[in-house]
Short mmCIF file of the C-alpha atoms (twelve columns), coordinates in Angstrom:
data_MODEL
# 
_entry.id   MODEL 
# 
loop_
_atom_site.group_PDB 
_atom_site.id 
_atom_site.type_symbol 
_atom_site.label_atom_id 
_atom_site.label_alt_id 
_atom_site.label_comp_id 
_atom_site.label_asym_id 
_atom_site.label_seq_id 
_atom_site.Cartn_x 
_atom_site.Cartn_y 
_atom_site.Cartn_z 
_atom_site.pdbx_PDB_model_num 
ATOM 1   C CA . GLN A 1   88.361  78.065  128.027 1 
ATOM 2   C CA . LEU A 2   85.535  76.099  127.922 1 
ATOM 3   C CA . GLY A 3   82.094  77.464  126.418 1 
ATOM 4   C CA . ARG A 4   78.475  76.503  127.619 1 
ATOM 5   C CA . THR A 5   78.715  73.282  125.485 1 
ATOM 6   C CA . GLY A 6   82.072  72.265  127.296 1 
ATOM 7   C CA . THR A 7   84.024  72.376  124.161 1 
ATOM 8   C CA . SER A 8   86.641  74.715  123.825 1 
ATOM 9   C CA . GLU A 9   86.662  77.599  121.604 1 
ATOM 10  C CA . ARG A 10  90.052  78.266  119.165 1 
ATOM 11  C CA . PRO A 11  90.792  81.840  118.901 1 
ATOM 12  C CA . LEU A 12  90.835  83.660  115.522 1 
ATOM 13  C CA . THR A 13  94.168  83.591  113.940 1 
ATOM 14  C CA . ALA A 14  95.515  86.786  112.574 1 
ATOM 15  C CA . MET A 15  94.603  85.943  108.945 1 
ATOM 16  C CA . GLU A 16  90.973  84.768  109.721 1 
ATOM 17  C CA . ALA A 17  90.385  87.918  111.941 1 
ATOM 18  C CA . ARG A 18  91.862  90.049  109.018 1 
ATOM 19  C CA . PHE A 19  89.522  88.701  106.545 1 
ATOM 20  C CA . ARG A 20  86.744  88.715  108.635 1 
ATOM 21  C CA . GLN A 21  86.677  92.423  108.470 1 
ATOM 22  C CA . PRO A 22  83.566  94.392  106.568 1 
ATOM 23  C CA . TYR A 23  85.456  95.191  103.419 1 
ATOM 24  C CA . TYR A 24  86.332  91.367  102.239 1 
ATOM 25  C CA . VAL A 25  82.681  90.010  103.700 1 
ATOM 26  C CA . LEU A 26  80.400  92.737  102.295 1 
ATOM 27  C CA . ASN A 27  82.348  92.959  99.219  1 
ATOM 28  C CA . ALA A 28  82.161  89.013  99.137  1 
ATOM 29  C CA . ILE A 29  78.222  89.198  99.531  1 
ATOM 30  C CA . ALA A 30  77.737  91.841  97.269  1 
ATOM 31  C CA . LEU A 31  79.387  89.301  94.507  1 
ATOM 32  C CA . LEU A 32  77.894  86.116  95.469  1 
ATOM 33  C CA . SER A 33  74.081  88.129  95.277  1 
ATOM 34  C CA . TYR A 34  74.565  87.142  91.940  1 
ATOM 35  C CA . ALA A 35  73.536  83.669  92.494  1 
ATOM 36  C CA . PRO A 36  69.874  83.964  93.546  1 
ATOM 37  C CA . VAL A 37  69.483  86.549  90.934  1 
ATOM 38  C CA . ARG A 38  70.583  84.731  88.420  1 
ATOM 39  C CA . LEU A 39  68.242  81.846  89.585  1 
ATOM 40  C CA . MET A 40  64.660  84.016  89.861  1 
ATOM 41  C CA . ARG A 41  65.495  85.582  86.462  1 
ATOM 42  C CA . GLY A 42  66.319  83.605  83.418  1 
ATOM 43  C CA . SER A 43  68.116  85.141  80.529  1 
ATOM 44  C CA . LEU A 44  68.169  83.980  76.938  1 
ATOM 45  C CA . ALA A 45  71.069  86.191  76.203  1 
ATOM 46  C CA . LEU A 46  73.377  84.378  78.176  1 
ATOM 47  C CA . GLN A 47  72.213  81.020  77.178  1 
ATOM 48  C CA . GLN A 48  72.916  81.381  73.745  1 
ATOM 49  C CA . ARG A 49  75.924  78.856  73.042  1 
ATOM 50  C CA . ASP A 50  78.926  79.676  71.169  1 
ATOM 51  C CA . ALA A 51  78.505  77.700  67.562  1 
ATOM 52  C CA . TYR A 52  82.315  76.876  68.051  1 
ATOM 53  C CA . VAL A 53  83.118  75.564  71.565  1 
ATOM 54  C CA . GLY A 54  79.364  74.834  72.495  1 
ATOM 55  C CA . LEU A 55  79.659  76.861  75.770  1 
ATOM 56  C CA . THR A 56  77.051  79.418  76.893  1 
ATOM 57  C CA . ARG A 57  77.746  83.188  76.895  1 
ATOM 58  C CA . GLU A 58  77.260  83.090  80.633  1 
ATOM 59  C CA . SER A 59  80.027  79.580  80.825  1 
ATOM 60  C CA . GLU A 60  82.324  81.252  78.815  1 
ATOM 61  C CA . VAL A 61  82.553  84.270  81.080  1 
ATOM 62  C CA . LEU A 62  82.610  82.669  84.341  1 
ATOM 63  C CA . LEU A 63  85.625  80.576  83.073  1 
ATOM 64  C CA . THR A 64  87.689  83.573  81.469  1 
ATOM 65  C CA . LEU A 65  87.342  85.127  84.929  1 
ATOM 66  C CA . ALA A 66  88.419  81.809  86.567  1 
ATOM 67  C CA . PHE A 67  91.512  81.301  84.220  1 
ATOM 68  C CA . TYR A 68  92.405  84.947  84.587  1 
ATOM 69  C CA . LEU A 69  92.031  84.592  88.502  1 
ATOM 70  C CA . PHE A 70  94.451  81.636  88.286  1 
ATOM 71  C CA . SER A 71  97.158  83.239  86.314  1 
ATOM 72  C CA . LYS A 72  96.682  86.198  88.950  1 
ATOM 73  C CA . TYR A 73  96.933  83.697  91.828  1 
ATOM 74  C CA . ARG A 74  100.410 82.582  91.037  1 
ATOM 75  C CA . LYS A 75  102.000 85.843  90.116  1 
ATOM 76  C CA . ALA A 76  99.898  87.778  93.511  1 
ATOM 77  C CA . PRO A 77  102.527 88.849  95.957  1 
ATOM 78  C CA . THR A 78  100.479 88.582  99.176  1 
ATOM 79  C CA . THR A 79  96.696  86.978  99.992  1 
ATOM 80  C CA . GLU A 80  95.377  90.937  100.509 1 
ATOM 81  C CA . SER A 81  96.704  91.728  96.615  1 
ATOM 82  C CA . PHE A 82  95.134  88.530  94.901  1 
ATOM 83  C CA . LEU A 83  91.706  89.302  96.762  1 
ATOM 84  C CA . SER A 84  91.737  93.028  95.865  1 
ATOM 85  C CA . THR A 85  92.023  91.611  92.280  1 
ATOM 86  C CA . CYS A 86  89.303  88.924  92.259  1 
ATOM 87  C CA . PHE A 87  86.893  91.659  93.870  1 
ATOM 88  C CA . LEU A 88  87.869  94.363  91.065  1 
ATOM 89  C CA . CYS A 89  87.564  90.975  88.015  1 
ATOM 90  C CA . SER A 90  84.659  89.578  89.670  1 
ATOM 91  C CA . LYS A 91  82.575  93.006  89.905  1 
ATOM 92  C CA . PHE A 92  83.290  93.752  85.985  1 
ATOM 93  C CA . ALA A 93  81.921  90.050  85.237  1 
ATOM 94  C CA . VAL A 94  78.713  90.380  87.095  1 
ATOM 95  C CA . LEU A 95  78.191  93.723  85.751  1 
ATOM 96  C CA . PHE A 96  78.317  92.499  82.246  1 
ATOM 97  C CA . LEU A 97  76.372  89.818  82.850  1 
ATOM 98  C CA . ALA A 98  73.854  91.999  84.758  1 
ATOM 99  C CA . TYR A 99  73.631  94.063  81.639  1 
ATOM 100 C CA . LEU A 100 72.587  90.902  79.248  1 
ATOM 101 C CA . ILE A 101 70.056  89.771  81.771  1 
ATOM 102 C CA . ASP A 102 68.210  93.130  82.624  1 
ATOM 103 C CA . THR A 103 69.522  97.004  82.115  1 
ATOM 104 C CA . ARG A 104 67.602  97.364  85.259  1 
ATOM 105 C CA . ILE A 105 69.485  94.899  87.290  1 
ATOM 106 C CA . PHE A 106 72.900  95.767  85.730  1 
ATOM 107 C CA . ALA A 107 71.621  99.464  87.068  1 
ATOM 108 C CA . TRP A 108 71.218  98.316  90.785  1 
ATOM 109 C CA . TYR A 109 74.505  96.457  90.727  1 
ATOM 110 C CA . VAL A 110 76.096  99.536  89.308  1 
ATOM 111 C CA . ILE A 111 74.682  101.616 92.278  1 
ATOM 112 C CA . LEU A 112 75.887  98.447  94.909  1 
ATOM 113 C CA . PHE A 113 79.573  98.027  93.387  1 
ATOM 114 C CA . SER A 114 79.913  101.795 93.533  1 
ATOM 115 C CA . ALA A 115 78.584  101.989 97.056  1 
ATOM 116 C CA . THR A 116 81.000  99.440  98.206  1 
ATOM 117 C CA . LEU A 117 83.941  101.149 96.756  1 
ATOM 118 C CA . VAL A 118 82.795  104.591 98.262  1 
ATOM 119 C CA . THR A 119 82.310  103.278 101.743 1 
ATOM 120 C CA . LEU A 120 84.555  99.981  101.907 1 
ATOM 121 C CA . GLN A 121 88.152  101.102 102.423 1 
ATOM 122 C CA . GLY A 122 90.749  98.386  102.608 1 
ATOM 123 C CA . PRO A 123 91.268  97.505  105.864 1 
ATOM 124 C CA . LYS A 124 94.452  99.174  107.285 1 
ATOM 125 C CA . PHE A 125 97.044  97.064  108.604 1 
ATOM 126 C CA . ASP A 126 99.136  97.152  111.979 1 
ATOM 127 C CA . TRP A 127 102.681 98.018  110.776 1 
ATOM 128 C CA . GLY A 128 103.787 96.581  114.390 1 
ATOM 129 C CA . ASP A 129 106.592 98.154  116.766 1 
ATOM 130 C CA . SER A 130 109.422 97.324  114.457 1 
ATOM 131 C CA . VAL A 131 108.981 99.674  111.721 1 
ATOM 132 C CA . GLU A 132 110.260 103.207 112.573 1 
ATOM 133 C CA . VAL A 133 107.923 105.997 111.290 1 
ATOM 134 C CA . LEU A 134 110.426 108.272 109.346 1 
ATOM 135 C CA . SER A 135 110.495 112.245 108.737 1 
ATOM 136 C CA . PRO A 136 112.988 114.392 106.741 1 
ATOM 137 C CA . PRO A 137 115.107 115.146 110.121 1 
ATOM 138 C CA . THR A 138 115.025 111.352 111.658 1 
ATOM 139 C CA . LEU A 139 116.236 109.989 107.885 1 
ATOM 140 C CA . ALA A 140 118.693 112.449 107.431 1 
ATOM 141 C CA . PRO A 141 121.267 110.870 109.848 1 
ATOM 142 C CA . TYR A 142 120.882 107.841 107.680 1 
ATOM 143 C CA . SER A 143 121.734 109.769 104.052 1 
ATOM 144 C CA . THR A 144 124.185 111.298 105.268 1 
ATOM 145 C CA . ALA A 145 127.957 110.877 105.028 1 
ATOM 146 C CA . GLY A 146 130.262 110.310 108.354 1 
ATOM 147 C CA . GLN A 147 127.198 109.087 110.533 1 
ATOM 148 C CA . LYS A 148 127.478 105.648 111.752 1 
ATOM 149 C CA . LYS A 149 124.371 103.977 111.824 1 
ATOM 150 C CA . PRO A 150 123.221 100.618 111.040 1 
ATOM 151 C CA . PRO A 151 121.763 99.783  107.724 1 
ATOM 152 C CA . LEU A 152 118.298 101.246 107.468 1 
ATOM 153 C CA . LEU A 153 115.554 99.406  105.142 1 
ATOM 154 C CA . VAL A 154 113.111 101.774 104.075 1 
ATOM 155 C CA . PHE A 155 109.645 101.378 102.656 1 
ATOM 156 C CA . PHE A 156 108.857 104.295 100.664 1 
ATOM 157 C CA . PHE A 157 104.703 103.628 100.470 1 
ATOM 158 C CA . ALA A 158 101.453 105.990 99.297  1 
ATOM 159 C CA . SER A 159 98.019  104.939 100.971 1 
ATOM 160 C CA . TRP A 160 96.479  105.440 97.584  1 
ATOM 161 C CA . ASN A 161 98.944  102.772 95.992  1 
ATOM 162 C CA . GLN A 162 97.226  99.657  95.920  1 
ATOM 163 C CA . ALA A 163 100.484 97.651  95.189  1 
ATOM 164 C CA . CYS A 164 101.965 99.574  98.220  1 
ATOM 165 C CA . THR A 165 98.966  98.780  100.488 1 
ATOM 166 C CA . ASP A 166 99.061  94.912  99.691  1 
ATOM 167 C CA . LEU A 167 103.006 95.124  100.211 1 
ATOM 168 C CA . ILE A 168 102.101 96.173  104.087 1 
ATOM 169 C CA . PRO A 169 101.533 93.069  105.799 1 
ATOM 170 C CA . THR A 170 104.747 91.402  103.889 1 
ATOM 171 C CA . PHE A 171 107.126 94.262  105.049 1 
ATOM 172 C CA . ALA A 172 105.599 94.165  108.312 1 
ATOM 173 C CA . LYS A 173 106.702 90.637  108.923 1 
ATOM 174 C CA . LEU A 174 110.023 90.979  107.520 1 
ATOM 175 C CA . ALA A 175 110.554 93.667  110.128 1 
ATOM 176 C CA . GLU A 176 109.148 91.652  112.908 1 
ATOM 177 C CA . ARG A 177 111.755 88.419  111.755 1 
ATOM 178 C CA . TYR A 178 114.930 90.402  110.591 1 
ATOM 179 C CA . SER A 179 115.335 93.340  112.598 1 
ATOM 180 C CA . CYS A 180 118.345 93.607  114.624 1 
ATOM 181 C CA . ASN A 181 121.522 95.366  115.871 1 
ATOM 182 C CA . SER A 182 123.164 95.479  112.372 1 
ATOM 183 C CA . LEU A 183 119.653 95.850  110.433 1 
ATOM 184 C CA . ARG A 184 116.292 98.243  111.068 1 
ATOM 185 C CA . PHE A 185 113.305 98.620  109.259 1 
ATOM 186 C CA . ALA A 186 111.463 102.021 108.683 1 
ATOM 187 C CA . LYS A 187 108.657 103.510 106.227 1 
ATOM 188 C CA . VAL A 188 108.089 106.781 104.832 1 
ATOM 189 C CA . ASP A 189 104.663 107.811 103.423 1 
ATOM 190 C CA . VAL A 190 105.557 109.828 100.169 1 
ATOM 191 C CA . SER A 191 102.033 111.449 100.336 1 
ATOM 192 C CA . GLN A 192 103.284 113.258 103.730 1 
ATOM 193 C CA . TRP A 193 106.751 113.724 102.794 1 
ATOM 194 C CA . PRO A 194 107.201 114.327 98.502  1 
ATOM 195 C CA . GLU A 195 110.348 116.125 99.515  1 
ATOM 196 C CA . LEU A 196 111.994 112.618 100.773 1 
ATOM 197 C CA . ALA A 197 110.595 110.711 97.493  1 
ATOM 198 C CA . LYS A 198 112.395 113.678 95.426  1 
ATOM 199 C CA . GLN A 199 115.331 113.654 97.150  1 
ATOM 200 C CA . HIS A 200 115.806 109.947 96.841  1 
ATOM 201 C CA . LYS A 201 114.367 109.638 93.088  1 
ATOM 202 C CA . VAL A 202 111.173 107.396 93.672  1 
ATOM 203 C CA . ASP A 203 108.375 108.412 91.162  1 
ATOM 204 C CA . THR A 204 105.404 109.119 92.949  1 
ATOM 205 C CA . SER A 205 103.109 109.935 90.035  1 
ATOM 206 C CA . ALA A 206 99.841  107.634 89.263  1 
ATOM 207 C CA . MET A 207 101.503 105.851 86.590  1 
ATOM 208 C CA . SER A 208 104.832 105.276 88.377  1 
ATOM 209 C CA . SER A 209 106.635 101.776 88.580  1 
ATOM 210 C CA . GLN A 210 108.715 102.894 91.459  1 
ATOM 211 C CA . LEU A 211 105.913 102.483 94.110  1 
ATOM 212 C CA . PRO A 212 106.317 100.437 96.301  1 
ATOM 213 C CA . ALA A 213 109.995 101.574 96.659  1 
ATOM 214 C CA . LEU A 214 112.696 99.723  99.002  1 
ATOM 215 C CA . LEU A 215 115.748 101.521 99.678  1 
ATOM 216 C CA . LEU A 216 118.614 100.588 102.213 1 
ATOM 217 C CA . PHE A 217 120.568 102.723 103.439 1 
ATOM 218 C CA . GLU A 218 124.462 101.963 104.273 1 
ATOM 219 C CA . GLY A 219 126.957 104.479 105.488 1 
ATOM 220 C CA . GLY A 220 125.441 107.650 104.532 1 
ATOM 221 C CA . GLU A 221 124.103 106.641 101.168 1 
ATOM 222 C CA . VAL A 222 121.390 104.292 98.882  1 
ATOM 223 C CA . SER A 223 123.454 100.950 98.674  1 
ATOM 224 C CA . GLN A 224 120.469 99.244  97.166  1 
ATOM 225 C CA . ARG A 225 116.601 99.958  95.939  1 
ATOM 226 C CA . LEU A 226 114.023 97.275  94.765  1 
ATOM 227 C CA . PRO A 227 112.761 98.130  92.196  1 
ATOM 228 C CA . PRO A 228 116.148 99.604  90.640  1 
ATOM 229 C CA . GLU A 229 115.867 103.100 89.276  1 
ATOM 230 C CA . GLY A 230 114.585 103.619 86.093  1 
ATOM 231 C CA . SER A 231 113.462 99.859  85.914  1 
ATOM 232 C CA . LYS A 232 110.300 98.608  84.578  1 
ATOM 233 C CA . PRO A 233 107.515 97.456  87.088  1 
ATOM 234 C CA . VAL A 234 108.909 94.472  88.905  1 
ATOM 235 C CA . LEU A 235 106.832 91.949  91.360  1 
ATOM 236 C CA . ILE A 236 108.164 92.524  94.896  1 
ATOM 237 C CA . ASP A 237 107.552 89.605  97.165  1 
ATOM 238 C CA . GLU A 238 108.699 88.164  100.396 1 
ATOM 239 C CA . ALA A 239 111.106 85.980  98.708  1 
ATOM 240 C CA . GLY A 240 112.208 88.439  96.672  1 
ATOM 241 C CA . ILE A 241 113.134 90.906  99.384  1 
ATOM 242 C CA . ILE A 242 115.059 88.496  101.244 1 
ATOM 243 C CA . ALA A 243 116.891 87.461  98.453  1 
ATOM 244 C CA . PHE A 244 117.803 90.837  97.123  1 
ATOM 245 C CA . PHE A 245 119.017 92.427  100.428 1 
ATOM 246 C CA . GLN A 246 120.208 89.061  101.742 1 
ATOM 247 C CA . LEU A 247 118.451 89.386  104.951 1 
ATOM 248 C CA . ASP A 248 119.021 85.711  105.952 1 
ATOM 249 C CA . GLY A 249 122.754 86.861  105.998 1 
ATOM 250 C CA . ARG A 250 122.452 90.163  107.735 1 
ATOM 251 C CA . LEU A 251 120.701 88.338  110.707 1 
ATOM 252 C CA . ALA A 252 122.915 85.549  111.137 1 
ATOM 253 C CA . GLY A 253 126.230 87.876  110.660 1 
ATOM 254 C CA . THR A 254 127.438 86.621  107.496 1 
ATOM 255 C CA . TYR A 255 126.428 88.944  105.239 1 
ATOM 256 C CA . LYS A 256 129.683 91.144  103.871 1 
ATOM 257 C CA . SER A 257 129.180 94.585  102.462 1 
ATOM 258 C CA . LYS A 258 130.847 95.692  99.585  1 
ATOM 259 C CA . SER A 259 132.616 98.493  101.375 1 
ATOM 260 C CA . SER A 260 133.890 96.249  103.947 1 
# 
């Protein structure tokens, strides 16, 4: 469709639309406000140079932040999780620098960042139509021996867990791509159904290394789980899920289960 100027307007992609939500835009504005504050207020504390490297204290803080975020970027499972890390770490850096400039500016940033934390919740991602919502009655047929049900890959998640929230777009995309007659996808909210988490040995404590958890139900039992029960925290990303559960083979019909 042509606009008034005669040029066609390109529709936003799903990712562009997602990152234009208030959570991302307002957090970015709050952090970028440091630039004009810094231009208006000089600081001798920030301009002090390190005797060994020769960098100012401000440069050291910003370079440390940049190197840390670069290391996190390579390990982040999704863009959303990386941006969440960027916001959190950058806020701590700005608070430290603001404290060195003026304690009053530091106090204002504490108020500003506290307000964004309270009012700006992370955007909720649409799970799509390929992810079934489970409850104890609907999961029971898949976890009962003798029931003839197709394999079911279940995402055990908690809305308060950032790692779970970050993995939702990846899981929804995999469900859209790999759902077929021989494999279905579903989710269980462990906050709503803690008994299901306990039944299937998914630790839901605040320090849990079992969230997010992906469990594959086959033949009435859990045949595979990621992360493995009792393991240390592991990075769960798209490539790892595809390889661990052999999704390409299941979609192509070439996968052979151990029980077959």
